[in-house]
Coordinates of N, CA, C and O and ligand atoms in Angstrom, one line a residue:
M186 N 216.3 19.9 124.4 CA 217.1 19.1 125.3 C 217.5 20.3 126.2 O 217.8 22.1 126.3
A187 N 217.1 19.8 127.4 CA 218.1 20.5 128.6 C 219.7 20.7 129.4 O 220.2 19.3 129.2
C188 N 219.6 21.6 128.8 CA 221.4 21.8 129.0 C 221.3 23.0 130.3 O 220.8 23.4 130.2
E189 N 222.4 22.6 131.4 CA 222.8 23.5 132.1 C 224.4 23.7 132.0 O 225.4 23.1 131.9
T190 N 224.3 24.8 132.7 CA 226.0 25.0 132.8 C 226.3 25.1 134.1 O 225.8 25.9 135.2
F191 N 227.7 24.7 134.4 CA 228.3 24.6 135.4 C 229.6 25.3 135.2 O 230.1 25.1 133.8
E192 N 230.2 26.1 136.7 CA 231.1 26.2 136.5 C 232.5 26.5 137.3 O 231.9 26.4 139.3
E193 N 233.1 25.8 137.7 CA 234.4 24.9 138.5 C 235.3 25.5 137.8 O 236.2 25.1 136.7
N194 N 236.5 25.9 139.0 CA 237.7 26.2 138.4 C 237.7 27.0 137.1 O 239.1 26.5 136.1
A195 N 237.1 28.1 136.9 CA 238.1 28.7 136.2 C 236.9 28.0 134.3 O 237.9 28.5 132.9
S196 N 236.8 26.8 134.8 CA 236.7 25.8 133.3 C 234.7 25.6 133.9 O 233.8 26.1 134.8
R197 N 234.0 25.9 132.2 CA 233.2 26.3 132.3 C 232.7 24.4 131.8 O 232.9 24.1 131.1
Y198 N 231.1 24.0 132.1 CA 230.5 23.0 131.8 C 229.6 23.1 131.3 O 228.9 23.4 131.9
F199 N 229.3 22.2 129.5 CA 228.3 22.0 129.7 C 227.2 20.6 130.4 O 227.8 20.1 129.7
V200 N 226.0 20.4 131.0 CA 225.7 19.3 131.3 C 224.2 19.1 130.8 O 223.7 20.1 131.1
C201 N 224.7 17.9 129.7 CA 223.0 18.1 128.6 C 222.4 16.4 129.2 O 223.2 15.5 128.8
L202 N 220.8 16.7 128.9 CA 220.7 15.4 129.8 C 219.3 14.8 128.5 O 218.8 16.1 128.3
R203 N 220.4 14.0 127.9 CA 219.9 13.0 126.4 C 218.4 12.3 126.7 O 218.7 11.8 127.7
G204 N 217.9 12.4 125.8 CA 216.7 11.4 126.0 C 215.4 11.6 126.9 O 214.7 10.7 127.2
V205 N 216.0 12.9 127.2 CA 214.5 13.5 127.4 C 213.5 14.2 126.9 O 214.3 15.8 126.6
S206 N 212.7 13.9 126.8 CA 212.1 14.4 125.7 C 210.8 16.0 126.8 O 210.8 15.3 127.7
P207 N 210.4 17.0 126.5 CA 209.3 17.7 127.1 C 208.5 17.3 127.4 O 207.6 17.7 128.5
A208 N 208.1 16.6 126.2 CA 206.6 15.9 126.6 C 206.5 14.8 127.1 O 207.9 13.9 126.2
K209 N 206.1 14.2 128.2 CA 206.1 12.8 128.4 C 205.1 12.0 127.9 O 204.1 13.1 127.5
P210 N 205.4 11.4 127.3 CA 204.8 10.5 126.9 C 203.9 9.9 127.3 O 203.9 9.3 128.8
K211 N 202.4 9.8 126.6 CA 201.0 9.3 128.2 C 202.0 8.0 128.2 O 202.5 6.7 127.4
P212 N 201.0 7.3 128.9 CA 200.9 6.1 130.2 C 200.4 4.6 129.2 O 199.8 5.2 128.8
C213 N 201.4 3.6 129.2 CA 201.1 2.9 127.9 C 199.4 2.7 129.4 O 199.0 2.3 130.1
A214 N 198.4 1.3 128.1 CA 196.5 1.3 128.2 C 197.1 0.0 129.7 O 196.4 -0.2 129.5
Y215 N 198.1 -0.3 129.5 CA 198.2 -2.0 129.9 C 199.2 -1.5 130.6 O 198.3 -2.3 132.3
C216 N 200.4 -1.1 130.8 CA 200.7 -1.7 131.9 C 201.5 -0.1 132.9 O 201.8 -0.7 134.0
G217 N 201.3 1.3 131.9 CA 200.9 2.2 133.2 C 203.0 2.4 132.0 O 202.5 4.2 132.7
K218 N 203.6 1.8 131.8 CA 204.9 3.1 131.4 C 204.8 4.0 130.8 O 203.6 3.3 130.0
P219 N 205.5 4.4 130.3 CA 205.7 4.8 128.9 C 205.2 5.0 127.8 O 205.9 3.3 127.6
S220 N 204.3 5.3 127.2 CA 204.0 4.5 125.5 C 204.6 4.6 124.3 O 205.2 5.9 125.0
T221 N 205.0 4.0 123.8 CA 206.1 4.0 122.9 C 205.6 3.9 121.3 O 205.2 5.3 120.3
R222 N 203.9 3.9 121.1 CA 203.1 4.0 120.3 C 201.7 3.7 120.2 O 201.5 3.8 121.4
L223 N 200.8 3.9 119.6 CA 200.1 4.1 119.2 C 199.3 3.0 118.6 O 199.9 2.6 117.0
C224 N 198.1 2.5 119.2 CA 197.4 1.6 117.8 C 196.8 2.0 116.6 O 195.9 3.0 117.0
D225 N 197.5 1.3 116.0 CA 196.4 1.9 114.7 C 195.5 1.6 114.0 O 194.9 1.8 112.8
G226 N 194.6 0.3 115.0 CA 193.4 0.0 114.5 C 192.1 1.1 114.1 O 191.9 1.9 114.6
P227 N 190.9 0.4 113.4 CA 189.9 1.5 112.9 C 189.3 1.9 114.1 O 189.1 1.6 115.1
K228 N 189.0 3.1 114.0 CA 187.9 3.3 115.4 C 187.5 5.1 114.8 O 188.2 5.7 114.5
G229 N 185.8 4.8 114.9 CA 185.5 6.0 113.7 C 186.1 6.1 112.9 O 186.5 5.4 111.6
N230 N 186.5 7.5 112.1 CA 186.9 8.1 110.9 C 188.7 7.8 111.0 O 189.1 8.8 110.5
G231 N 189.1 7.5 112.8 CA 190.1 7.8 113.2 C 190.7 6.1 113.2 O 190.0 5.4 111.9
T232 N 192.0 6.7 114.5 CA 192.6 5.1 114.5 C 192.1 5.3 116.1 O 192.0 6.5 115.9
C233 N 192.0 3.9 116.8 CA 191.8 3.7 117.8 C 193.1 5.0 119.1 O 192.6 5.4 119.6
D234 N 194.5 5.5 118.5 CA 195.2 5.7 119.0 C 195.6 5.4 120.6 O 196.5 5.7 121.5
R235 N 195.3 4.4 120.7 CA 195.2 3.9 122.1 C 196.6 3.7 122.6 O 198.1 3.2 121.3
P236 N 197.7 4.4 124.3 CA 198.9 4.7 124.0 C 199.3 2.7 124.4 O 198.9 2.4 125.6
M237 N 199.7 2.9 124.2 CA 201.0 1.0 124.5 C 202.7 1.3 124.6 O 203.4 2.3 123.6
C238 N 203.1 0.8 125.2 CA 204.9 0.1 125.3 C 205.2 -0.5 124.3 O 203.9 -1.2 123.7
D239 N 206.3 -1.2 124.3 CA 207.0 -1.7 123.2 C 206.2 -3.3 123.2 O 206.0 -3.9 122.4
E240 N 206.4 -3.3 124.9 CA 205.9 -4.9 125.4 C 204.3 -5.2 124.9 O 203.5 -6.3 124.8
C241 N 203.4 -4.2 125.4 CA 202.2 -4.8 124.9 C 201.3 -4.4 123.7 O 200.3 -4.9 123.4
T242 N 202.5 -4.4 123.3 CA 201.7 -3.9 121.3 C 202.0 -4.7 120.7 O 203.0 -5.6 121.3
K243 N 201.2 -5.3 119.3 CA 200.8 -6.4 119.2 C 201.3 -5.4 117.5 O 200.9 -4.6 116.9
R244 N 202.6 -6.2 116.9 CA 202.9 -5.1 116.2 C 203.1 -6.0 114.3 O 203.7 -7.7 114.7
V245 N 202.0 -5.8 113.7 CA 201.6 -6.5 111.9 C 202.4 -5.7 111.1 O 202.0 -4.4 111.1
G246 N 203.7 -6.1 110.8 CA 204.3 -4.9 109.4 C 204.6 -3.3 110.4 O 205.4 -3.6 111.3
D247 N 204.1 -2.6 109.6 CA 203.9 -1.3 110.3 C 203.5 -1.0 110.9 O 203.4 -0.2 111.2
T248 N 202.1 -2.3 111.3 CA 200.9 -1.3 112.2 C 201.0 -2.0 113.4 O 201.0 -3.0 113.6
D249 N 200.5 -1.2 114.6 CA 200.8 -1.6 115.9 C 199.1 -1.5 116.2 O 198.1 -1.2 116.3
Y250 N 198.9 -3.1 116.8 CA 197.5 -3.1 117.4 C 197.4 -2.8 118.9 O 197.8 -4.0 119.4
C251 N 196.0 -2.7 119.5 CA 195.8 -2.7 120.6 C 195.6 -4.1 120.8 O 195.2 -5.1 120.2
H252 N 195.6 -4.8 122.5 CA 194.8 -6.0 122.3 C 193.9 -6.3 122.0 O 193.2 -7.2 121.6
K253 N 192.7 -5.5 121.7 CA 191.1 -5.1 121.6 C 191.5 -5.6 119.6 O 190.9 -6.8 119.2
H254 N 192.1 -4.6 119.2 CA 192.0 -4.8 117.9 C 193.5 -6.1 117.3 O 193.2 -6.1 116.0
Q255 N 193.9 -6.1 117.9 CA 195.0 -7.3 117.8 C 194.2 -8.6 117.4 O 193.8 -9.6 116.8
Q256 N 192.6 -9.3 117.9 CA 192.5 -9.8 118.3 C 191.4 -9.9 117.2 O 191.0 -10.6 116.4
Q257 N 191.1 -8.4 116.8 CA 189.9 -8.2 115.6 C 190.9 -8.7 114.5 O 190.0 -9.0 113.4
S258 N 191.6 -8.8 114.2 CA 192.6 -8.3 113.8 C 193.4 -10.4 112.9 O 193.2 -10.4 111.6
L259 N 193.4 -11.1 114.0 CA 193.3 -12.1 113.9 C 192.2 -13.4 113.2 O 192.6 -14.7 112.8
F260 N 191.3 -12.9 113.2 CA 189.7 -13.6 112.9 C 189.8 -12.8 111.2 O 190.0 -11.9 110.8
Ligands
ZN581 ZN1 202.6 -1.8 128.2
ZN582 ZN1 193.2 -0.4 119.3

């Protein structure tokens, strides 16, 4: 958390920026917004891990799919 201290009129203020994570999330692979989830579709020996925002992901149960794996999961 990023906190700054201000002193004014013999009073001390702490200002903390909330909701700011030190590591910026990767941009969504589709719209460029900060990603909030990764594709859980299979890729090689691991998962696809394509970064996506809430609006671009397809959530099935506890699993998130990118557009490519979303199509595969429908068939
Ligand atoms: Zn998006
Ligand atoms: Zn995927």
